[in-house]
XYZ file of N, CA and C in Angstrom:
867
model
N -46.461 -1.422 -73.047
C -47.442 -1.287 -71.987
C -46.960 -1.990 -70.716
N -46.439 -3.204 -70.883
C -45.933 -3.951 -69.731
C -44.760 -3.214 -69.086
N -43.909 -2.629 -69.931
C -42.740 -1.911 -69.426
C -43.172 -0.748 -68.534
N -44.099 0.086 -69.035
C -44.552 1.241 -68.272
C -45.363 0.829 -67.047
N -46.087 -0.277 -67.141
C -46.857 -0.751 -65.987
C -45.911 -1.154 -64.858
N -44.837 -1.860 -65.222
C -43.843 -2.243 -64.214
C -43.179 -1.003 -63.616
N -42.930 -0.010 -64.478
C -42.359 1.243 -63.989
C -43.302 1.961 -63.037
N -44.595 1.961 -63.371
C -45.591 2.588 -62.507
C -45.666 1.894 -61.156
N -45.572 0.571 -61.164
C -45.606 -0.180 -59.906
C -44.451 0.230 -58.998
N -43.265 0.434 -59.590
C -42.115 0.877 -58.801
C -42.344 2.266 -58.216
N -42.864 3.171 -59.038
C -43.074 4.545 -58.611
C -44.159 4.649 -57.550
N -45.220 3.848 -57.705
C -46.330 3.885 -56.737
C -45.891 3.484 -55.343
N -44.871 2.635 -55.257
C -44.391 2.157 -53.962
C -43.299 3.059 -53.365
N -42.944 4.116 -54.084
C -41.878 5.009 -53.631
C -42.459 6.306 -53.057
N -41.589 7.124 -52.492
C -42.020 8.410 -51.939
C -42.434 9.392 -53.037
N -42.053 9.119 -54.275
C -42.423 10.003 -55.383
C -43.935 10.054 -55.565
N -44.613 8.969 -55.196
C -46.060 8.890 -55.422
C -46.818 9.925 -54.604
N -46.214 10.412 -53.535
C -46.899 11.381 -52.689
C -46.616 12.825 -53.053
N -45.851 13.060 -54.103
C -45.502 14.426 -54.505
C -46.399 14.923 -55.630
N -46.568 16.254 -55.682
C -47.287 16.862 -56.803
C -46.351 16.930 -58.007
N -46.924 17.062 -59.183
C -46.118 17.125 -60.410
C -45.098 18.245 -60.338
N -45.513 19.391 -59.824
C -44.628 20.552 -59.765
C -43.477 20.364 -58.786
N -43.590 19.383 -57.889
C -42.562 19.131 -56.890
C -41.514 18.128 -57.361
N -41.789 17.442 -58.463
C -40.882 16.402 -58.959
C -39.692 17.030 -59.669
N -38.515 16.520 -59.375
C -37.292 17.033 -59.989
C -36.297 15.895 -60.132
N -35.169 16.194 -60.775
C -34.131 15.178 -60.953
C -33.527 14.779 -59.609
N -33.583 15.685 -58.639
C -33.047 15.370 -57.317
C -33.842 14.237 -56.667
N -35.191 14.319 -56.754
C -36.019 13.235 -56.222
C -35.821 11.947 -57.009
N -35.589 12.090 -58.331
C -35.376 10.908 -59.176
C -34.093 10.178 -58.777
N -33.033 10.945 -58.452
C -31.777 10.328 -58.053
C -31.892 9.680 -56.664
N -32.728 10.256 -55.813
C -32.986 9.652 -54.504
C -33.722 8.324 -54.683
N -34.664 8.303 -55.654
C -35.366 7.067 -55.997
C -34.371 6.000 -56.451
N -33.395 6.392 -57.281
C -32.393 5.452 -57.783
C -31.531 4.903 -56.648
N -31.165 5.755 -55.674
C -30.340 5.301 -54.565
C -31.091 4.321 -53.667
N -32.374 4.547 -53.470
C -33.163 3.663 -52.624
C -33.420 2.310 -53.281
N -33.261 2.263 -54.601
C -33.463 1.001 -55.327
C -32.142 0.474 -55.877
N -31.059 0.717 -55.138
C -29.730 0.296 -55.578
C -29.600 -1.218 -55.679
N -30.533 -1.946 -55.024
C -30.477 -3.405 -55.097
C -30.940 -3.926 -56.449
N -31.593 -3.070 -57.240
C -32.026 -3.449 -58.589
C -30.889 -3.222 -59.581
N -30.995 -3.842 -60.737
C -30.026 -3.605 -61.809
C -30.260 -2.211 -62.391
N -29.272 -1.639 -63.087
C -29.490 -0.336 -63.730
C -30.700 -0.342 -64.659
N -30.950 -1.467 -65.342
C -32.116 -1.557 -66.219
C -33.401 -1.484 -65.409
N -33.418 -2.140 -64.227
C -34.600 -2.098 -63.378
C -34.873 -0.706 -62.842
N -33.810 -0.012 -62.426
C -33.961 1.361 -61.935
C -34.469 2.267 -63.055
N -33.895 2.107 -64.247
C -34.270 2.967 -65.367
C -35.684 2.694 -65.854
N -36.209 1.525 -65.545
C -37.603 1.256 -65.895
C -38.516 2.247 -65.157
N -38.218 2.480 -63.884
C -38.985 3.460 -63.128
C -38.695 4.882 -63.567
N -37.418 5.199 -63.814
C -37.038 6.551 -64.198
C -37.567 6.918 -65.583
N -37.565 5.969 -66.509
C -38.104 6.253 -67.850
C -39.615 6.489 -67.782
N -40.276 5.732 -66.929
C -41.713 5.933 -66.761
C -41.990 7.318 -66.189
N -41.201 7.715 -65.203
C -41.334 9.049 -64.618
C -41.047 10.129 -65.659
N -39.984 9.948 -66.426
C -39.618 10.930 -67.449
C -40.704 11.066 -68.498
N -41.271 9.931 -68.907
C -42.341 9.964 -69.904
C -43.565 10.695 -69.357
N -43.910 10.422 -68.102
C -45.065 11.067 -67.487
C -44.865 12.584 -67.406
N -43.668 13.005 -67.027
C -43.389 14.433 -66.903
C -43.369 15.122 -68.267
N -42.853 14.427 -69.283
C -42.871 15.002 -70.638
C -44.295 15.207 -71.130
N -45.149 14.224 -70.867
C -46.555 14.359 -71.260
C -47.231 15.479 -70.480
N -46.912 15.597 -69.193
C -47.491 16.666 -68.368
C -47.118 18.034 -68.924
N -45.878 18.174 -69.397
C -45.445 19.445 -69.994
C -46.168 19.699 -71.311
N -46.309 18.636 -72.143
C -47.000 18.788 -73.421
C -48.468 19.153 -73.226
N -49.041 18.663 -72.155
C -50.467 18.914 -71.882
C -50.682 20.142 -70.995
N -49.629 20.981 -70.860
C -49.703 22.230 -70.091
C -50.032 22.012 -68.620
N -49.610 20.880 -68.071
C -49.762 20.629 -66.640
C -48.499 21.028 -65.881
N -47.433 21.285 -66.627
C -46.181 21.775 -66.055
C -45.733 23.010 -66.828
N -45.120 23.964 -66.140
C -44.675 25.184 -66.798
C -43.403 24.984 -67.606
N -42.565 24.063 -67.175
C -41.314 23.818 -67.888
C -40.975 22.327 -67.814
N -40.220 21.820 -68.795
C -39.861 20.396 -68.798
C -38.912 20.063 -67.652
N -38.947 18.813 -67.218
C -38.096 18.336 -66.129
C -37.116 17.307 -66.671
N -35.835 17.530 -66.443
C -34.807 16.587 -66.887
C -34.636 15.485 -65.846
N -34.676 14.216 -66.325
C -34.492 13.067 -65.455
C -33.245 12.311 -65.919
N -32.256 12.189 -65.059
C -31.012 11.494 -65.387
C -31.160 10.002 -65.111
N -30.847 9.175 -66.107
C -30.970 7.728 -65.966
C -29.751 7.146 -65.267
N -29.918 5.974 -64.692
C -28.817 5.280 -64.012
C -27.801 4.781 -65.029
N -26.541 4.865 -64.680
C -25.468 4.409 -65.576
C -25.274 2.907 -65.452
N -24.639 2.319 -66.470
C -24.294 0.897 -66.417
C -25.339 -0.029 -66.999
N -26.352 0.527 -67.643
C -27.398 -0.326 -68.219
C -26.861 -1.046 -69.450
N -27.194 -2.327 -69.582
C -26.774 -3.079 -70.761
C -27.447 -2.506 -71.999
N -26.657 -2.246 -73.025
C -27.195 -1.703 -74.261
C -27.485 -2.813 -75.262
N -28.454 -2.542 -76.150
C -28.831 -3.526 -77.154
C -28.160 -3.266 -78.505
N -27.313 -2.232 -78.577
C -26.746 -1.833 -79.864
C -25.458 -2.568 -80.215
N -25.018 -3.462 -79.384
C -23.793 -4.200 -79.666
C -24.023 -5.195 -80.790
N -23.034 -5.325 -81.678
C -23.098 -6.297 -82.770
C -22.025 -7.352 -82.532
N -22.440 -8.593 -82.427
C -21.507 -9.689 -82.160
C -20.742 -10.066 -83.419
N -19.505 -10.489 -83.252
C -18.724 -10.987 -84.374
C -19.085 -12.446 -84.635
N -18.677 -12.959 -85.790
C -18.942 -14.355 -86.125
C -18.295 -15.291 -85.107
N -17.098 -14.919 -84.660
C -16.392 -15.747 -83.672
C -17.162 -15.767 -82.356
N -17.637 -14.605 -81.916
C -18.402 -14.531 -80.672
C -19.686 -15.336 -80.762
N -20.359 -15.241 -81.901
C -21.617 -15.976 -82.083
C -21.382 -17.469 -81.975
N -20.354 -17.960 -82.658
C -20.093 -19.392 -82.667
C -19.684 -19.895 -81.285
N -18.826 -19.153 -80.601
C -18.401 -19.545 -79.254
C -19.589 -19.566 -78.299
N -20.455 -18.575 -78.445
C -21.625 -18.491 -77.569
C -22.590 -19.638 -77.830
N -22.903 -19.902 -79.113
C -23.845 -20.980 -79.446
C -23.306 -22.341 -79.033
N -22.006 -22.534 -79.181
C -21.403 -23.813 -78.780
C -21.552 -24.064 -77.280
N -21.609 -22.980 -76.500
C -21.703 -23.113 -75.045
C -23.141 -23.100 -74.536
N -24.102 -22.861 -75.424
C -25.501 -22.752 -75.002
C -26.113 -24.112 -74.679
N -26.802 -24.252 -73.551
C -27.568 -25.466 -73.263
C -28.881 -25.422 -74.052
N -29.520 -26.565 -74.192
C -30.830 -26.626 -74.822
C -31.907 -26.368 -73.764
N -33.045 -25.778 -74.144
C -33.453 -25.432 -75.509
C -33.026 -24.035 -75.963
N -32.318 -23.312 -75.064
C -31.926 -21.954 -75.410
C -31.012 -21.917 -76.630
N -30.221 -22.951 -76.837
C -29.323 -22.966 -77.992
C -30.113 -22.874 -79.288
N -31.180 -23.657 -79.418
C -32.000 -23.600 -80.628
C -32.697 -22.253 -80.752
N -33.171 -21.720 -79.639
C -33.832 -20.416 -79.654
C -32.861 -19.330 -80.108
N -31.666 -19.335 -79.535
C -30.660 -18.323 -79.869
C -30.272 -18.393 -81.342
N -30.202 -19.599 -81.892
C -29.856 -19.761 -83.307
C -30.948 -19.182 -84.195
N -32.203 -19.420 -83.847
C -33.303 -18.844 -84.617
C -33.271 -17.324 -84.589
N -32.947 -16.756 -83.436
C -32.906 -15.299 -83.313
C -31.790 -14.717 -84.172
N -30.598 -15.287 -84.080
C -29.447 -14.712 -84.768
C -29.460 -15.001 -86.273
N -30.171 -16.048 -86.700
C -30.261 -16.354 -88.132
C -31.441 -15.648 -88.808
N -32.571 -15.549 -88.107
C -33.790 -15.026 -88.714
C -34.113 -13.589 -88.306
N -33.508 -13.113 -87.217
C -33.793 -11.760 -86.762
C -35.085 -11.647 -85.979
N -35.604 -12.766 -85.458
C -36.840 -12.735 -84.681
C -36.606 -12.100 -83.318
N -37.675 -11.614 -82.723
C -37.646 -11.213 -81.323
C -37.612 -12.477 -80.480
N -36.926 -12.463 -79.316
C -36.917 -13.650 -78.457
C -38.314 -14.146 -78.121
N -39.234 -13.218 -77.825
C -40.600 -13.615 -77.473
C -41.300 -14.304 -78.634
N -40.964 -13.925 -79.874
C -41.569 -14.561 -81.043
C -41.095 -16.001 -81.192
N -39.835 -16.238 -80.897
C -39.280 -17.591 -80.975
C -39.896 -18.483 -79.900
N -40.005 -17.965 -78.691
C -40.564 -18.758 -77.586
C -41.973 -19.252 -77.903
N -42.767 -18.437 -78.597
C -44.174 -18.740 -78.836
C -44.436 -19.453 -80.166
N -43.399 -19.856 -80.894
C -43.597 -20.532 -82.176
C -44.371 -21.842 -81.996
N -45.261 -22.112 -82.977
C -46.047 -23.344 -82.952
C -45.859 -24.102 -84.263
N -46.001 -25.412 -84.203
C -45.737 -26.263 -85.361
C -46.671 -25.989 -86.521
N -47.890 -25.566 -86.265
C -48.821 -25.282 -87.362
C -48.393 -24.070 -88.185
N -47.382 -23.353 -87.706
C -46.868 -22.190 -88.425
C -45.483 -22.448 -89.017
N -45.099 -23.713 -89.061
C -43.792 -24.094 -89.611
C -44.005 -24.963 -90.846
N -43.330 -24.620 -91.939
C -43.403 -25.407 -93.171
C -41.995 -25.857 -93.546
N -41.746 -27.157 -93.459
C -40.435 -27.723 -93.767
C -40.461 -28.399 -95.133
N -39.576 -27.979 -96.026
C -39.463 -28.597 -97.349
C -38.357 -29.654 -97.334
N -38.443 -30.584 -98.245
C -37.447 -31.659 -98.321
C -36.096 -31.177 -98.850
N -36.082 -30.039 -99.523
C -34.838 -29.558 -100.132
C -33.991 -28.716 -99.178
N -34.340 -28.712 -97.894
C -33.560 -27.950 -96.923
C -34.025 -26.531 -96.734
N -35.160 -26.177 -97.316
C -35.713 -24.836 -97.143
C -37.041 -24.936 -96.394
N -37.654 -23.815 -96.152
C -38.932 -23.817 -95.465
C -39.371 -22.426 -95.098
N -40.519 -22.310 -94.445
C -41.087 -21.019 -94.069
C -41.471 -21.029 -92.594
N -41.329 -19.862 -91.966
C -41.725 -19.681 -90.575
C -42.692 -18.508 -90.509
N -43.845 -18.740 -89.936
C -44.856 -17.683 -89.817
C -44.938 -17.180 -88.378
N -44.857 -15.870 -88.237
C -45.109 -15.229 -86.947
C -46.575 -14.808 -86.989
N -47.413 -15.546 -86.301
C -48.863 -15.341 -86.405
C -49.378 -14.258 -85.474
N -48.628 -13.940 -84.422
C -49.054 -12.923 -83.473
C -47.897 -11.979 -83.196
N -48.238 -10.761 -82.782
C -47.198 -9.792 -82.470
C -47.773 -8.558 -81.840
N -46.894 -7.643 -81.451
C -47.340 -6.430 -80.774
C -47.900 -5.393 -81.745
N -47.777 -5.637 -83.050
C -48.356 -4.756 -84.064
C -48.712 -5.586 -85.286
N -49.456 -4.975 -86.202
C -49.836 -5.685 -87.423
C -48.611 -6.058 -88.244
N -47.603 -5.193 -88.240
C -46.390 -5.458 -89.015
C -45.610 -6.639 -88.474
N -45.807 -6.965 -87.190
C -45.073 -8.078 -86.591
C -45.513 -9.420 -87.167
N -46.718 -9.483 -87.709
C -47.211 -10.718 -88.312
C -46.601 -10.845 -89.709
N -45.759 -11.839 -89.900
C -45.038 -11.956 -91.158
C -44.595 -13.399 -91.363
N -44.191 -13.736 -92.585
C -43.690 -15.061 -92.915
C -42.325 -14.911 -93.564
N -41.338 -15.629 -93.025
C -39.975 -15.518 -93.528
C -39.421 -16.883 -93.920
N -38.569 -16.928 -94.937
C -37.888 -18.188 -95.267
C -36.846 -18.518 -94.206
N -36.622 -19.783 -93.975
C -35.652 -20.197 -92.958
C -34.291 -20.481 -93.588
N -33.245 -20.234 -92.845
C -31.903 -20.540 -93.311
C -31.681 -22.055 -93.248
N -30.713 -22.582 -93.985
C -30.434 -24.025 -93.915
C -30.127 -24.499 -92.501
N -29.409 -23.686 -91.730
C -29.098 -24.084 -90.355
C -30.370 -24.188 -89.514
N -31.270 -23.230 -89.675
C -32.531 -23.260 -88.939
C -33.380 -24.449 -89.386
N -33.351 -24.749 -90.682
C -34.105 -25.902 -91.190
C -33.622 -27.179 -90.519
N -32.317 -27.341 -90.409
C -31.771 -28.540 -89.780
C -32.172 -28.650 -88.320
N -32.184 -27.525 -87.616
C -32.565 -27.512 -86.204
C -34.038 -27.881 -86.037
N -34.896 -27.259 -86.831
C -36.336 -27.502 -86.696
C -36.710 -28.908 -87.145
N -36.033 -29.429 -88.177
C -36.315 -30.782 -88.641
C -35.971 -31.804 -87.548
N -34.826 -31.624 -86.915
C -34.412 -32.532 -85.848
C -35.359 -32.446 -84.658
N -35.770 -31.234 -84.320
C -36.690 -31.060 -83.190
C -38.066 -31.645 -83.515
N -38.508 -31.492 -84.754
C -39.805 -32.019 -85.191
C -39.811 -33.542 -85.152
N -38.723 -34.136 -85.629
C -38.627 -35.597 -85.639
C -38.536 -36.167 -84.225
N -37.767 -35.497 -83.355
C -37.640 -35.986 -81.976
C -38.947 -35.839 -81.200
N -39.799 -34.909 -81.630
C -41.097 -34.714 -80.979
C -42.182 -35.575 -81.623
N -41.784 -36.540 -82.495
C -42.694 -37.462 -83.173
C -43.608 -36.758 -84.186
N -43.021 -35.801 -84.876
C -43.657 -35.112 -85.997
C -45.037 -34.539 -85.651
N -45.087 -33.633 -84.689
C -46.365 -33.028 -84.313
C -46.911 -32.110 -85.397
N -48.210 -31.950 -85.419
C -48.876 -31.057 -86.377
C -49.175 -29.715 -85.724
N -49.481 -29.746 -84.432
C -49.767 -28.524 -83.686
C -48.964 -28.542 -82.387
N -48.993 -27.432 -81.675
C -48.297 -27.344 -80.393
C -47.061 -26.474 -80.463
N -46.546 -26.102 -79.301
C -45.381 -25.225 -79.220
C -44.087 -25.976 -79.549
N -43.184 -25.278 -80.213
C -41.869 -25.853 -80.495
C -41.062 -26.021 -79.223
N -41.260 -25.084 -78.288
C -40.504 -25.098 -77.038
C -41.488 -25.110 -75.862
N -42.150 -26.250 -75.634
C -43.180 -26.324 -74.587
C -42.577 -26.319 -73.179
N -43.396 -25.921 -72.235
C -43.007 -25.972 -70.824
C -44.274 -26.112 -69.990
N -44.095 -26.381 -68.722
C -45.242 -26.564 -67.842
C -45.763 -25.287 -67.235
N -45.267 -24.165 -67.680
C -45.702 -22.878 -67.141
C -47.082 -22.477 -67.628
N -47.522 -21.326 -67.164
C -48.856 -20.825 -67.500
C -49.014 -20.582 -68.993
N -47.964 -20.088 -69.639
C -48.031 -19.774 -71.069
C -48.010 -21.024 -71.940
N -47.485 -22.118 -71.413
C -47.378 -23.350 -72.182
C -46.082 -23.475 -72.953
N -45.268 -22.427 -72.932
C -43.977 -22.454 -73.634
C -42.929 -21.767 -72.777
N -41.668 -21.958 -73.133
C -40.589 -21.328 -72.370
C -40.648 -19.814 -72.540
N -40.061 -19.084 -71.626
C -40.052 -17.628 -71.656
C -38.644 -17.120 -71.368
N -38.508 -15.820 -71.346
C -37.206 -15.227 -71.033
C -36.768 -15.587 -69.616
N -37.724 -15.683 -68.717
C -37.381 -16.018 -67.327
C -36.832 -17.444 -67.211
N -37.416 -18.373 -67.988
C -36.981 -19.772 -67.892
C -35.664 -20.027 -68.609
N -35.259 -19.123 -69.504
C -34.001 -19.299 -70.239
C -32.889 -18.389 -69.733
N -33.202 -17.567 -68.735
C -32.224 -16.608 -68.235
C -30.967 -17.294 -67.723
N -31.134 -18.349 -66.951
C -29.979 -19.059 -66.392
C -29.141 -19.727 -67.487
N -29.801 -20.242 -68.526
C -29.066 -20.871 -69.622
C -28.235 -19.843 -70.376
N -28.792 -18.648 -70.560
C -28.046 -17.566 -71.219
C -26.827 -17.172 -70.388
N -27.022 -17.062 -69.080
C -25.914 -16.700 -68.188
C -24.814 -17.753 -68.221
N -25.211 -19.007 -68.213
C -24.232 -20.103 -68.238
C -23.447 -20.104 -69.547
N -24.134 -19.828 -70.655
C -23.453 -19.790 -71.955
C -22.405 -18.685 -71.992
N -22.725 -17.540 -71.386
C -21.759 -16.442 -71.339
C -20.543 -16.832 -70.507
N -20.786 -17.475 -69.369
C -19.680 -17.876 -68.490
C -18.797 -18.923 -69.143
N -19.407 -19.920 -69.788
C -18.633 -21.011 -70.383
C -17.918 -20.600 -71.670
N -18.485 -19.658 -72.400
C -17.891 -19.254 -73.677
C -16.810 -18.199 -73.519
N -16.893 -17.422 -72.433
C -15.938 -16.346 -72.242
C -16.257 -15.104 -73.042
N -17.412 -15.078 -73.717
C -17.824 -13.907 -74.488
C -18.276 -12.809 -73.530
N -17.895 -11.575 -73.820
C -18.290 -10.445 -72.989
C -19.808 -10.394 -72.868
N -20.299 -10.165 -71.669
C -21.731 -10.234 -71.373
C -22.557 -9.334 -72.292
N -23.713 -9.820 -72.679
C -24.675 -9.063 -73.470
C -26.074 -9.573 -73.137
N -27.083 -8.759 -73.410
C -28.465 -9.177 -73.187
C -28.925 -9.960 -74.414
N -29.868 -10.901 -74.255
C -30.297 -11.731 -75.385
C -30.763 -10.956 -76.614
N -31.311 -9.755 -76.408
C -31.816 -8.988 -77.546
C -30.708 -8.597 -78.517
N -29.452 -8.612 -78.025
C -28.316 -8.304 -78.900
C -28.239 -9.293 -80.069
N -28.721 -10.508 -79.867
C -28.742 -11.494 -80.958
C -29.610 -11.006 -82.110
N -30.763 -10.448 -81.799
C -31.640 -9.899 -82.846
C -31.003 -8.673 -83.487
N -30.415 -7.807 -82.668
C -29.765 -6.610 -83.210
C -28.642 -6.998 -84.171
N -27.873 -8.018 -83.798
C -26.799 -8.499 -84.668
C -27.359 -9.026 -85.980
N -28.431 -9.808 -85.893
C -29.039 -10.384 -87.095
C -29.544 -9.297 -88.032
N -30.242 -8.300 -87.495
C -30.794 -7.241 -88.342
C -29.697 -6.373 -88.944
N -28.611 -6.186 -88.217
C -27.481 -5.426 -88.760
C -26.879 -6.156 -89.959
N -26.713 -7.464 -89.838
C -26.168 -8.259 -90.943
C -27.137 -8.301 -92.114
N -28.428 -8.467 -91.829
C -29.434 -8.488 -92.890
C -29.539 -7.126 -93.578
N -29.315 -6.056 -92.806
C -29.349 -4.722 -93.389
C -28.254 -4.521 -94.421
N -27.099 -5.134 -94.184
C -26.001 -5.051 -95.155
C -26.364 -5.781 -96.440
N -27.039 -6.935 -96.282
C -27.442 -7.699 -97.471
C -28.592 -7.036 -98.216
N -29.387 -6.240 -97.501
C -30.547 -5.593 -98.132
C -30.136 -4.467 -99.068
N -28.861 -4.090 -99.051
C -28.379 -3.071 -99.975
C -28.972 -1.700 -99.742
N -29.350 -1.405 -98.496
C -29.888 -0.091 -98.191
C -31.385 0.022 -98.336
N -32.078 -1.077 -98.660
C -33.530 -1.042 -98.822
C -34.189 -1.137 -97.450
N -34.550 0.008 -96.894
C -35.090 0.054 -95.537
C -36.461 -0.610 -95.453
N -37.225 -0.558 -96.540
C -38.571 -1.128 -96.516
C -38.525 -2.657 -96.476
N -37.568 -3.249 -97.176
C -37.409 -4.701 -97.139
C -37.012 -5.146 -95.740
N -36.055 -4.452 -95.145
C -35.601 -4.835 -93.811
C -36.698 -4.630 -92.770
N -37.502 -3.584 -92.922
C -38.610 -3.347 -91.989
C -39.603 -4.497 -92.025
N -39.835 -5.033 -93.225
C -40.748 -6.174 -93.358
C -40.163 -7.422 -92.692
N -38.863 -7.619 -92.854
C -38.194 -8.761 -92.220
C -38.240 -8.631 -90.702
N -37.958 -7.429 -90.209
C -37.874 -7.207 -88.765
C -39.229 -7.163 -88.087
N -40.284 -6.884 -88.868
C -41.602 -6.751 -88.273
C -41.804 -5.405 -87.607
N -41.123 -4.366 -88.129
C -41.272 -3.015 -87.591
C -42.510 -2.349 -88.181
N -43.238 -1.622 -87.363
C -44.437 -0.932 -87.851
C -44.088 0.365 -88.572
N -42.915 0.939 -88.296
C -42.442 2.126 -88.997
C -40.973 1.919 -89.362
N -40.506 2.678 -90.351
C -39.112 2.537 -90.785
C -38.165 3.360 -89.922
N -38.706 4.130 -88.978
C -37.849 4.962 -88.129
C -36.866 4.110 -87.342
N -37.338 2.971 -86.823
C -36.468 2.077 -86.073
C -35.535 1.325 -87.018
N -36.039 0.955 -88.182
C -35.271 0.150 -89.128
C -34.070 0.901 -89.678
N -34.176 2.212 -89.806
C -33.117 2.994 -90.442
C -31.785 2.883 -89.725
N -31.794 2.556 -88.451
C -30.529 2.442 -87.708
C -29.697 1.264 -88.198
N -30.341 0.303 -88.884
C -29.633 -0.887 -89.363
C -29.167 -0.741 -90.812
N -29.591 0.330 -91.483
C -29.293 0.494 -92.898
C -28.098 1.415 -93.080
N -27.065 0.910 -93.742
C -25.876 1.687 -94.064
C -25.579 1.460 -95.545
N -26.018 2.372 -96.426
C -25.831 2.177 -97.863
C -24.381 1.899 -98.232
N -24.170 0.872 -99.041
C -22.829 0.520 -99.477
C -22.329 1.502 -100.539
N -21.009 1.628 -100.631
C -20.423 2.588 -101.562
C -20.808 2.278 -103.003
N -20.835 0.982 -103.379
C -21.155 0.646 -104.761
C -22.607 0.975 -105.074
N -23.501 0.864 -104.083
C -24.906 1.207 -104.311
C -25.057 2.705 -104.536
N -24.298 3.499 -103.777
C -24.337 4.951 -103.956
C -23.783 5.321 -105.324
N -22.701 4.654 -105.734
C -22.113 4.924 -107.049
C -23.109 4.644 -108.166
N -23.876 3.554 -108.014
C -24.844 3.207 -109.065
C -25.933 4.274 -109.198
N -26.335 4.842 -108.079
C -27.378 5.870 -108.105
C -26.885 7.112 -108.835
N -25.651 7.539 -108.505
C -25.127 8.745 -109.134
C -24.683 8.493 -110.572
N -24.299 7.253 -110.875
C -23.871 6.938 -112.238
C -25.005 7.140 -113.222
N -26.217 6.877 -112.782
C -27.374 7.039 -113.664
C -27.614 8.504 -114.008
N -27.131 9.420 -113.156
C -27.354 10.843 -113.391
C -26.195 11.513 -114.109
N -25.066 10.809 -114.246
C -23.898 11.390 -114.902
C -24.073 11.403 -116.416
N -23.466 12.367 -117.089
C -23.556 12.420 -118.551
C -22.826 11.259 -119.198
N -23.184 10.949 -120.415
C -22.550 9.848 -121.141
C -21.103 10.187 -121.483
N -20.328 9.147 -121.770
C -18.916 9.312 -122.091
C -18.763 10.214 -123.309
N -17.880 11.190 -123.229
C -17.638 12.084 -124.355
C -18.218 13.461 -124.124
N -19.131 13.598 -123.169
C -19.724 14.887 -122.854
C -18.928 15.555 -121.747
N -18.531 16.782 -121.980
C -17.741 17.501 -120.991
C -18.656 18.097 -119.935
N -18.255 17.916 -118.666
C -19.026 18.489 -117.577
C -18.903 20.004 -117.588
N -19.987 20.676 -117.294
C -19.957 22.126 -117.201
C -20.050 22.818 -118.549
N -20.158 22.091 -119.643
C -20.247 22.692 -120.966
C -21.656 23.188 -121.216
N -21.768 24.448 -121.623
C -23.081 25.024 -121.934
C -23.148 25.244 -123.429
N -24.146 24.680 -124.049
C -24.292 24.848 -125.494
C -24.750 26.270 -125.813
N -24.137 26.825 -126.867
C -24.537 28.154 -127.311
C -25.868 28.060 -128.047
N -26.761 28.997 -127.793
C -28.056 28.961 -128.485
C -27.874 29.217 -129.974
N -28.662 28.499 -130.749
C -28.602 28.693 -132.200
C -29.162 30.060 -132.579
N -28.541 30.629 -133.651
C -29.038 31.915 -134.139
C -30.384 31.702 -134.817
N -31.300 32.600 -134.533
C -32.634 32.494 -135.136
C -32.537 32.816 -136.616
N -33.187 32.024 -137.445
C -33.190 32.258 -138.890
C -34.084 33.447 -139.220
N -33.664 34.199 -140.201
C -34.460 35.358 -140.624
C -35.757 34.868 -141.244
N -36.869 35.516 -140.930
C -38.154 35.076 -141.487
C -38.179 35.232 -143.008
N -38.904 34.385 -143.648
C -39.046 34.448 -145.100
C -39.870 35.662 -145.487
N -39.835 35.974 -146.788
C -40.535 37.171 -147.287
C -42.023 37.095 -146.989
N -42.640 35.919 -147.166
C -44.073 35.771 -146.906
C -44.390 35.967 -145.426
N -43.472 35.502 -144.544
C -43.664 35.661 -143.107
C -43.507 37.117 -142.691
N -42.589 37.860 -143.399
C -42.395 39.262 -143.088
C -43.649 40.070 -143.398
N -44.358 39.738 -144.496
C -45.594 40.443 -144.850
C -46.656 40.220 -143.785
N -46.731 38.988 -143.281
C -47.727 38.675 -142.256
C -47.435 39.441 -140.966
N -46.124 39.535 -140.614
C -45.740 40.268 -139.413
C -46.090 41.751 -139.513
N -45.851 42.339 -140.719
C -46.147 43.768 -140.927
C -47.658 44.043 -140.845
N -48.435 43.096 -141.427
C -49.880 43.282 -141.389
C -50.430 43.143 -139.971
N -49.787 42.301 -139.176
C -50.221 42.113 -137.790
C -49.900 43.361 -136.967
């Protein structure tokens, strides 16, 4: 909703707002992109995607005679990149606090950045044995509300942060003086940029950390899309399926259960047994019938 609202704000301030639906075309969309060249490709595409969505709905609702193709701006950062272990370590080593702790939670647990920013102590359970639980109490869908076990590395980070904060019972893990009461993507943007510069890792958007985590977790899930969907907090498995790549041994196990036992030749068809001749008493019954 926020994404489309921001897109609408861009469109309302442009010359596109004064055109009828039937007058809108990719040519006007590209003119919109040129006039907003000072924005990043992602910012331009926010407006173009909103326009494209509106036109698609207009066509579906019979407000347009034919669909309109809208070409997006090139150069937008993609979220599908998967970081290597070396890249992750170099990046985390260069991260300033508190973004370093946030980034570690994202890449270890697969949380959304916004979920990490809003974590509160009343939703954290730390065990003495190095384990614990993290509850996501709010989210953009019912599926987003979930409880996950924490990795040993995350346990160590949260334990140290809890102790340094004098063992609070409630409150944000990453507080700030802003309106929300906790840090946000805007307040950590500069720290992310600095980590990229100092580490030498090829630039990526913070969401790539979550994508990397879910890709790795998908490999461990053994192709179970429903388990990974629960971990990721997806409301449908359509999004989750992109992270699932069934392993060869898992496929072999499925087909092995359907293969014949050792000693049975494939393709062999058993000959039907010859029917036994009816007994004399049965022959009398057949004749009488």
